[in-house]
PDB file of C-alpha atoms in Angstrom:
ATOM      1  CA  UNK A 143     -66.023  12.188 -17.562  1.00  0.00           C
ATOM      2  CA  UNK A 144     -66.320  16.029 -16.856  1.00  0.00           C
ATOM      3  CA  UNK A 145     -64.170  15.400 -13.657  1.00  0.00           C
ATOM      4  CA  UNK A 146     -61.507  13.880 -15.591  1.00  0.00           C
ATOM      5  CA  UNK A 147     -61.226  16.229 -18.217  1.00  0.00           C
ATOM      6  CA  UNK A 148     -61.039  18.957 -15.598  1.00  0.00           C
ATOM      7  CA  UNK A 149     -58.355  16.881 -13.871  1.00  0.00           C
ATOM      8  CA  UNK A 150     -56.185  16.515 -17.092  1.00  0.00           C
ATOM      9  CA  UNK A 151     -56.473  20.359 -17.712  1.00  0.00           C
ATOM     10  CA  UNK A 152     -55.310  20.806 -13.934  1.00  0.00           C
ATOM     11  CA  UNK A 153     -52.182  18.890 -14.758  1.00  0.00           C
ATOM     12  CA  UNK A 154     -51.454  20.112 -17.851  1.00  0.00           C
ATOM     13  CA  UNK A 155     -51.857  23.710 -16.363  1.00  0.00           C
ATOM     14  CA  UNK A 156     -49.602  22.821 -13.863  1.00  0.00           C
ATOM     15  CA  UNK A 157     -46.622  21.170 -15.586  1.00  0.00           C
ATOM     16  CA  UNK A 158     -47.044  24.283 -17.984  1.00  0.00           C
ATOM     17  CA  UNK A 159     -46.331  26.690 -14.750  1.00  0.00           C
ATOM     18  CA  UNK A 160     -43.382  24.411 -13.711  1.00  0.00           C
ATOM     19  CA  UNK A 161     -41.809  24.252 -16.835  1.00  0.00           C
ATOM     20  CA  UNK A 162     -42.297  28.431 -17.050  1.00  0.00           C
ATOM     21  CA  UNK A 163     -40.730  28.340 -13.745  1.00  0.00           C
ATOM     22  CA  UNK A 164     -37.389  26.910 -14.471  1.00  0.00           C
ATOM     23  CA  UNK A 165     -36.580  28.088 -17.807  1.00  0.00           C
ATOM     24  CA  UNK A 166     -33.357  29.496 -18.583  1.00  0.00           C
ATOM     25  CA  UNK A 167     -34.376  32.954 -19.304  1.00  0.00           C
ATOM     26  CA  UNK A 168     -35.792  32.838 -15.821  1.00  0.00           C
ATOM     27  CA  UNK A 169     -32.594  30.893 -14.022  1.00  0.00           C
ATOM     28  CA  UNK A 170     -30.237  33.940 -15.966  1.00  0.00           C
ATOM     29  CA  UNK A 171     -31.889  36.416 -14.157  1.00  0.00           C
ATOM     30  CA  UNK A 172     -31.435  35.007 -10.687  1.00  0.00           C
ATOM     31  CA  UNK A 173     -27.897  34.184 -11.703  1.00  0.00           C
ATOM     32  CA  UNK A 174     -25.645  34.706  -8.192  1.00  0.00           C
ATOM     33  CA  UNK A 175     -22.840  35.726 -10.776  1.00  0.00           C
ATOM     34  CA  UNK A 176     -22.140  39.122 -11.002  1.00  0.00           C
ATOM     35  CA  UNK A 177     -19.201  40.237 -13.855  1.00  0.00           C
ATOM     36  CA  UNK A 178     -18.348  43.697 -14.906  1.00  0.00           C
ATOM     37  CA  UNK A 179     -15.392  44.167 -18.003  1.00  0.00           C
ATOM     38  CA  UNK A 180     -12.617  46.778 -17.451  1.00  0.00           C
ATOM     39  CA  UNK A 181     -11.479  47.809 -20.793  1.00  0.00           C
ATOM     40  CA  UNK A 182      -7.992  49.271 -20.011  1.00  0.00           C
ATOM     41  CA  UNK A 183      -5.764  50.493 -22.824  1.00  0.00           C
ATOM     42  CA  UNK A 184      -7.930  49.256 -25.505  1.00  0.00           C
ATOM     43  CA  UNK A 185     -10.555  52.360 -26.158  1.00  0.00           C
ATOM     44  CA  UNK A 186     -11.397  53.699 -28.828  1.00  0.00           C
ATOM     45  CA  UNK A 187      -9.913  56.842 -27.969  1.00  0.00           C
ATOM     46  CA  UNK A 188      -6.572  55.069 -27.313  1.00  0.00           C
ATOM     47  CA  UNK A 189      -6.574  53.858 -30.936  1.00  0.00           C
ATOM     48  CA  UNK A 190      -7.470  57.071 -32.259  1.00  0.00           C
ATOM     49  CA  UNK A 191      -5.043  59.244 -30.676  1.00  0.00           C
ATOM     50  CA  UNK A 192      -2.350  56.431 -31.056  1.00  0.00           C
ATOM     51  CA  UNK A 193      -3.250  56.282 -34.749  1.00  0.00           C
ATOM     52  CA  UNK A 194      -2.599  60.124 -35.166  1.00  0.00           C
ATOM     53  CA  UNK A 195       0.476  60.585 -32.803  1.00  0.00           C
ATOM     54  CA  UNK A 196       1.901  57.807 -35.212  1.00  0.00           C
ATOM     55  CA  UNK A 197       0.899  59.534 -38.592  1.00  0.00           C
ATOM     56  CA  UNK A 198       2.195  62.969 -37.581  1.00  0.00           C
ATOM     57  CA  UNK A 199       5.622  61.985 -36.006  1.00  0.00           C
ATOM     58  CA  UNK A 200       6.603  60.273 -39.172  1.00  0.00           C
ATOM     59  CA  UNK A 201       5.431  63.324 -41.129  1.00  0.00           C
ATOM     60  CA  UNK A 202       8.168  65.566 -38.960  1.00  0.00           C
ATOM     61  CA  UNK A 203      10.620  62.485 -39.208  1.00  0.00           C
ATOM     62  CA  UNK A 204      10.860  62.092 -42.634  1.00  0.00           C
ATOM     63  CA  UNK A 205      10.497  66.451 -43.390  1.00  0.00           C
ATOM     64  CA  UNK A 206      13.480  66.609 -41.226  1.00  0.00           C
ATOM     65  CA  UNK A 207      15.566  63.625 -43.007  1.00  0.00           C
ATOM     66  CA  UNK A 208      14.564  65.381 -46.758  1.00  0.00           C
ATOM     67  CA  UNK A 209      15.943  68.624 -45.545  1.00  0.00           C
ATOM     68  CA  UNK A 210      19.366  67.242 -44.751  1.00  0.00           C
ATOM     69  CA  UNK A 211      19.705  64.689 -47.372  1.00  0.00           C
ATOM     70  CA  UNK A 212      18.309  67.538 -49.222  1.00  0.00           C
ATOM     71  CA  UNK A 213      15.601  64.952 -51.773  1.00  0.00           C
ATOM     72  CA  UNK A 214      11.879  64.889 -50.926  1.00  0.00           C
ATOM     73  CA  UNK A 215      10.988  61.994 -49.681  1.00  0.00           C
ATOM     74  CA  UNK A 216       7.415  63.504 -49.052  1.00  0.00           C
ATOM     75  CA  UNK A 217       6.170  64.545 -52.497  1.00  0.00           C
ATOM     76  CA  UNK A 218       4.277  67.451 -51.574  1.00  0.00           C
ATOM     77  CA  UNK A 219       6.953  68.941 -49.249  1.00  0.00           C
ATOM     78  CA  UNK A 220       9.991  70.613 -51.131  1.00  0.00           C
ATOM     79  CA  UNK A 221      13.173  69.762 -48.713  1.00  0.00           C
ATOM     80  CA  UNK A 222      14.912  73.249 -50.365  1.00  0.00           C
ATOM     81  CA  UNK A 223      12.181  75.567 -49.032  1.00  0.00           C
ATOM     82  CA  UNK A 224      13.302  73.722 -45.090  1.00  0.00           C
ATOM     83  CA  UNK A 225      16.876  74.491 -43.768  1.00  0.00           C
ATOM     84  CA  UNK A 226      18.263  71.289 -42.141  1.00  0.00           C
ATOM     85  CA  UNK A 227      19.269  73.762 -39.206  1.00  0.00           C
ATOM     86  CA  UNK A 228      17.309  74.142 -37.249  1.00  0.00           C
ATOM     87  CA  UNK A 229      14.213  73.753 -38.498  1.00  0.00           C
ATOM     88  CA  UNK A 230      15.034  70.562 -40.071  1.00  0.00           C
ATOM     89  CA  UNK A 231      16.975  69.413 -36.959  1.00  0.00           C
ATOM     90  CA  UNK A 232      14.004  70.285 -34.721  1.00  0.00           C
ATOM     91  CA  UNK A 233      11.426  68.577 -36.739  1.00  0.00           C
ATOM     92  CA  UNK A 234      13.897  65.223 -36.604  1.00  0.00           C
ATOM     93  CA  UNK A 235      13.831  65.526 -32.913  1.00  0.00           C
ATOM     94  CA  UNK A 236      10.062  66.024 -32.393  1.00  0.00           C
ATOM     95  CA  UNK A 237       9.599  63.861 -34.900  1.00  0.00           C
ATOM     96  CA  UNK A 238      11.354  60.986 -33.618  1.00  0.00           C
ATOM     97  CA  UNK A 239      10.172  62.252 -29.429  1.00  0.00           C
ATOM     98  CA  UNK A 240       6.560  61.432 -31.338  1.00  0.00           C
ATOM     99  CA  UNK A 241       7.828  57.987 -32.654  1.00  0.00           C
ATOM    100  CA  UNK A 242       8.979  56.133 -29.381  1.00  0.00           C
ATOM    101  CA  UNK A 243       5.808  57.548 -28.006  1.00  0.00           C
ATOM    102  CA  UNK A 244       3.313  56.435 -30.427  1.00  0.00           C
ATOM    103  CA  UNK A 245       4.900  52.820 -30.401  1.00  0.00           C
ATOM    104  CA  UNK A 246       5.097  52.709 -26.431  1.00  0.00           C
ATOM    105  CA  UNK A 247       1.092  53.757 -27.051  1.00  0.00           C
ATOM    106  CA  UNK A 248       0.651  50.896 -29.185  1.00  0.00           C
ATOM    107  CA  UNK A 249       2.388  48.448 -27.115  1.00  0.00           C
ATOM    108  CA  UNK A 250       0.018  49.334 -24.236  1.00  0.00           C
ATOM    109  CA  UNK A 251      -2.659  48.856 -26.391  1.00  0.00           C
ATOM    110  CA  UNK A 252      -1.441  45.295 -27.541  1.00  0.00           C
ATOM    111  CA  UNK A 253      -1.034  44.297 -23.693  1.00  0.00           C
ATOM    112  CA  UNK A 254      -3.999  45.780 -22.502  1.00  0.00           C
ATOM    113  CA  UNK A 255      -2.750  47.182 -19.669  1.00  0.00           C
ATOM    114  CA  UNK A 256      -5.325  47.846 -16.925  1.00  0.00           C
ATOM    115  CA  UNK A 257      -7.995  45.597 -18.805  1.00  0.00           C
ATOM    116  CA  UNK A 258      -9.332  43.043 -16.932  1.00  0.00           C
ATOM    117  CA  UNK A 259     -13.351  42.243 -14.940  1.00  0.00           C
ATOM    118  CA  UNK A 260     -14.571  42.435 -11.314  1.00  0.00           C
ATOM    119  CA  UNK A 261     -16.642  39.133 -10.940  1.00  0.00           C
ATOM    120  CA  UNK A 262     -18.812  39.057  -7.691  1.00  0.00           C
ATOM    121  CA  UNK A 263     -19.944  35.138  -6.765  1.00  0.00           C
ATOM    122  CA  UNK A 264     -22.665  34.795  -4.530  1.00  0.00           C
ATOM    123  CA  UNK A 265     -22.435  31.108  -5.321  1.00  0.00           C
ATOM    124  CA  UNK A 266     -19.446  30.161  -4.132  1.00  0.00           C
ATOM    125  CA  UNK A 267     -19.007  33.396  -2.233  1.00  0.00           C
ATOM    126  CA  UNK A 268     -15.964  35.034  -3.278  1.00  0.00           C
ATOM    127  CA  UNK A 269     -15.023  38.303  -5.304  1.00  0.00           C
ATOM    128  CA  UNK A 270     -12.041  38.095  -7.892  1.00  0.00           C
ATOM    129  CA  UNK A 271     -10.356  40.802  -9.384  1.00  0.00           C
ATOM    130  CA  UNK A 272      -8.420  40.536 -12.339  1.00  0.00           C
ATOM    131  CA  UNK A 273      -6.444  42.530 -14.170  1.00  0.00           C
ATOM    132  CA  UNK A 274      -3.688  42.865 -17.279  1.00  0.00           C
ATOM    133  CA  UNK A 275      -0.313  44.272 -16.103  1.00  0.00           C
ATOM    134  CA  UNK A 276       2.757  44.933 -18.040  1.00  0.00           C
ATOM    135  CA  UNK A 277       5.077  42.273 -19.368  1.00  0.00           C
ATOM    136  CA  UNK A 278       7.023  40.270 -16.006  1.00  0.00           C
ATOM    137  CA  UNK A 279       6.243  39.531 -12.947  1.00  0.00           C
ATOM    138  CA  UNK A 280       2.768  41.188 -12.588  1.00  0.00           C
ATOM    139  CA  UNK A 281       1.506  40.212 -16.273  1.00  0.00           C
ATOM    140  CA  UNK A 282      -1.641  38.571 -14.373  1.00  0.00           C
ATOM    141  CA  UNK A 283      -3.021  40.601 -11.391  1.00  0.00           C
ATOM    142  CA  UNK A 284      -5.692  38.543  -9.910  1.00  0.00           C
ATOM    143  CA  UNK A 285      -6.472  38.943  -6.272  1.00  0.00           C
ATOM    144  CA  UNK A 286      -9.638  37.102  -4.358  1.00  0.00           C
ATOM    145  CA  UNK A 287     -11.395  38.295  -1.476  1.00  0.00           C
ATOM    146  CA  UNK A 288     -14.387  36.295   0.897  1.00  0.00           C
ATOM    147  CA  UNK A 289     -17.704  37.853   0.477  1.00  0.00           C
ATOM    148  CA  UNK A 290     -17.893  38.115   4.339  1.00  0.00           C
ATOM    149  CA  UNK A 291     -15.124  40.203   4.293  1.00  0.00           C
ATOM    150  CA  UNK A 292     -17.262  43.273   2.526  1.00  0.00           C
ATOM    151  CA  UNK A 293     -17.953  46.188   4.590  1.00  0.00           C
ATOM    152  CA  UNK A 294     -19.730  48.408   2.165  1.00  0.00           C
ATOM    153  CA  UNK A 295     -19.803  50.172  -1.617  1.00  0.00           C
ATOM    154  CA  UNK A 296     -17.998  53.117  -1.753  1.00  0.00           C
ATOM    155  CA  UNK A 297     -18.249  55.924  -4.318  1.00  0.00           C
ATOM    156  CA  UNK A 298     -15.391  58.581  -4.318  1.00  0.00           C
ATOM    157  CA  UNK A 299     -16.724  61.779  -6.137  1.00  0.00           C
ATOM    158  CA  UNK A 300     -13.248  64.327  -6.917  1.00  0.00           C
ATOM    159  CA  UNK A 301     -14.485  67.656  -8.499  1.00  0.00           C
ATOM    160  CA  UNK A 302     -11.578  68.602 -10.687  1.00  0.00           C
ATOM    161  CA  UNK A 303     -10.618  71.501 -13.308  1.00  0.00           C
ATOM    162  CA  UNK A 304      -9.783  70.863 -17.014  1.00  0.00           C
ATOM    163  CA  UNK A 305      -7.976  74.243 -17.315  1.00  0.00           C
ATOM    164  CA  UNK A 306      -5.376  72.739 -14.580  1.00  0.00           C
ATOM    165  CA  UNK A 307      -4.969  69.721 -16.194  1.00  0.00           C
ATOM    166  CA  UNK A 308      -6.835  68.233 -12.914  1.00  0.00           C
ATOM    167  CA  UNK A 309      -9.548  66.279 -14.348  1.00  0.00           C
ATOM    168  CA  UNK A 310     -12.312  64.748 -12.311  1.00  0.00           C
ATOM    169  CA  UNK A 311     -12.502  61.658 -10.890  1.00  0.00           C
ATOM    170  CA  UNK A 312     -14.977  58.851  -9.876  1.00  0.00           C
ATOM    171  CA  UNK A 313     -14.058  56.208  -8.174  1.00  0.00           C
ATOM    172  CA  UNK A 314     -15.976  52.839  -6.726  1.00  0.00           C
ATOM    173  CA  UNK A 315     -14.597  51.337  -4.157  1.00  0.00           C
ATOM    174  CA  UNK A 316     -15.026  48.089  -1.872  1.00  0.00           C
ATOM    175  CA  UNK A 317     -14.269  48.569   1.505  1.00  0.00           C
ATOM    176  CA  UNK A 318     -13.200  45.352   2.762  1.00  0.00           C
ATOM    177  CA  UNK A 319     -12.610  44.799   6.590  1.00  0.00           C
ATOM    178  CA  UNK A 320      -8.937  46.066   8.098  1.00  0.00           C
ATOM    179  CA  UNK A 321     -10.158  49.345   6.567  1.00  0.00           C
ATOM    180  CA  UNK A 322      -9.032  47.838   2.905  1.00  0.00           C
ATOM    181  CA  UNK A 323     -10.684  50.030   0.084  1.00  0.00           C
ATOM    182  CA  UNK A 324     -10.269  48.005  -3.545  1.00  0.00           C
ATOM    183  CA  UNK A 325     -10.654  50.571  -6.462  1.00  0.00           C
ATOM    184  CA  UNK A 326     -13.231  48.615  -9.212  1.00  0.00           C
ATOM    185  CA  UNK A 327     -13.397  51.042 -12.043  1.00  0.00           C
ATOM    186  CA  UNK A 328     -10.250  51.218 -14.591  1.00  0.00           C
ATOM    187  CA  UNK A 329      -7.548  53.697 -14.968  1.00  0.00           C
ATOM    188  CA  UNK A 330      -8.322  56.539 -17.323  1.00  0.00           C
ATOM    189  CA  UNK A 331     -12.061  55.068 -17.708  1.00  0.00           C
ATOM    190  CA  UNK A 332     -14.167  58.471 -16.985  1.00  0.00           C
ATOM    191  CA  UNK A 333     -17.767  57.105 -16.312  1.00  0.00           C
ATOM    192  CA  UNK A 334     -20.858  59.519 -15.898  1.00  0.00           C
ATOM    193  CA  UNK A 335     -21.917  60.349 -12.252  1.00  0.00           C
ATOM    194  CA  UNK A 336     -25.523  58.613 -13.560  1.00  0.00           C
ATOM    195  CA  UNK A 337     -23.476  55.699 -14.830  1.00  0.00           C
ATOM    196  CA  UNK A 338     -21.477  55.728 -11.124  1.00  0.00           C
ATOM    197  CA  UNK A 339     -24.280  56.113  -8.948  1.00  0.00           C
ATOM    198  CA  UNK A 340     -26.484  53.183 -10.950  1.00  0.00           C
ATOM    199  CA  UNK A 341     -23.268  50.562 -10.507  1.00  0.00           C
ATOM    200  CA  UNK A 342     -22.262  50.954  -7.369  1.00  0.00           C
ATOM    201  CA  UNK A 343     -26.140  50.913  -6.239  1.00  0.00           C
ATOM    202  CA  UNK A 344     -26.262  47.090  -8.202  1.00  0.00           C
ATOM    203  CA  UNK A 345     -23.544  46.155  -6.427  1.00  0.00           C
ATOM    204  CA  UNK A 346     -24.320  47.241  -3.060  1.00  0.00           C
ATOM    205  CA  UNK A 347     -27.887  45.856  -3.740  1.00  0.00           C
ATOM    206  CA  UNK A 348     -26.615  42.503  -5.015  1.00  0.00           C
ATOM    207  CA  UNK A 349     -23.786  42.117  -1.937  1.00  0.00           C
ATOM    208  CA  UNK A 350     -26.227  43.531   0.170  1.00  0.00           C
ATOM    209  CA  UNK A 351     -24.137  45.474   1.509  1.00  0.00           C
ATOM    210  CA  UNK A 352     -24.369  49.299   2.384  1.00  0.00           C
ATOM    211  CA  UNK A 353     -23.817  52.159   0.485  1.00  0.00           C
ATOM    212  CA  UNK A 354     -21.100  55.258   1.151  1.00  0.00           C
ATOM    213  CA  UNK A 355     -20.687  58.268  -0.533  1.00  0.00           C
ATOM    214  CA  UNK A 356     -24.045  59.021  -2.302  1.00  0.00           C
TER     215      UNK A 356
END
């Protein structure tokens, strides 16, 4: 009777283990897919800076239409204190420069230009790269490349000066064979040099594949 009992604990014990084993926490972890999210045009910032290029371009819009039709169409701004030339004329012009900018902004926003993901499929071993373009031809930019075909991870580190206007840049690349380097971080998506040197060490770990650069 002992024996048995000991038996049926063995078993039990050991479907226990097996079910552990293949649970799907455990499965998502060894998961041979691999997908990072380029944001593109929609950031934060973009809407920010989008939202105030807007407001203030239709403040010097309508300033420069109340001085020449000489009624405030802004209450707090008195269109006799502003003389249509040329500060009136000037504001119009800036005003309306910061109009077809603001909605050209916006428009990149609502297409999500540059937006897109890098999935890497160890599965069915491929890499796809997809991305939003503008309106036409090259709306959908999606390109696919054989895993065999990857050389090595490649980080591109560009010191760069603010004052200049030159900011700097980091860059991961995948080097592909034929001496083919594939950019794989967005346009205008400034990541830390900690934040750079952790994904492009994933990567190269998951493709095992080697590293360049760092």
């Amino acid at each position: 009777m002992i024996n048995n009992e000991e038996n049926n604990k063995r078993r039990i014990t050991g479907s226990e283990s097996a079910a552990v084993k293949s649970s799907p926490s455990t499965l998502a972890v060894k998961a041979p897919i691999r997908r990072y999210i380029i944001l593109g045009e929609r950031r934060s910032s973009n809407f920010w800076w989008a939202c105030i290029v807007l407001l203030g371009s239709l403040g010097f819009l309508l300033s420069g239409i109340s001085a020449y039709n000489g009624f405030n169409i802004i209450p707090f701004l008195n269109a006799k204190d502003v003389a249509f030339f040329p500060q009136g004329l000037l504001m119009s012009f800036y005003g309306s420069l910061g109009f077809l900018l603001s909605f050209y902004w916006w428009f990149l926003i609502f297409w999500n230009v540059g937006g897109g993901f890098n999935e890497f499929n160890k599965k069915d071993g491929f890499i796809r790269i997809f991305r939003w373009g503008y309106p036409g031809k090259n709306r959908r930019i999606d390109l696919s490349y054989s895993l065999k075909d990857v050389e090595a991870i490649k980080v591109e580190l560009k010191q760069g000066s603010i004052a200049f206007g030159d900011p700097s840049q980091r860059t991961i690349y995948l080097k592909l064979k034929g001496k083919r380097e594939i950019p794989l971080t967005g346009i205008g998506e400034p990541l830390t040099l900690k934040e750079i040197e952790k994904q492009a060490s994933e990567l190269a770990n998951f493709l095992q594949v080697s590293l360049e650069g760092l």
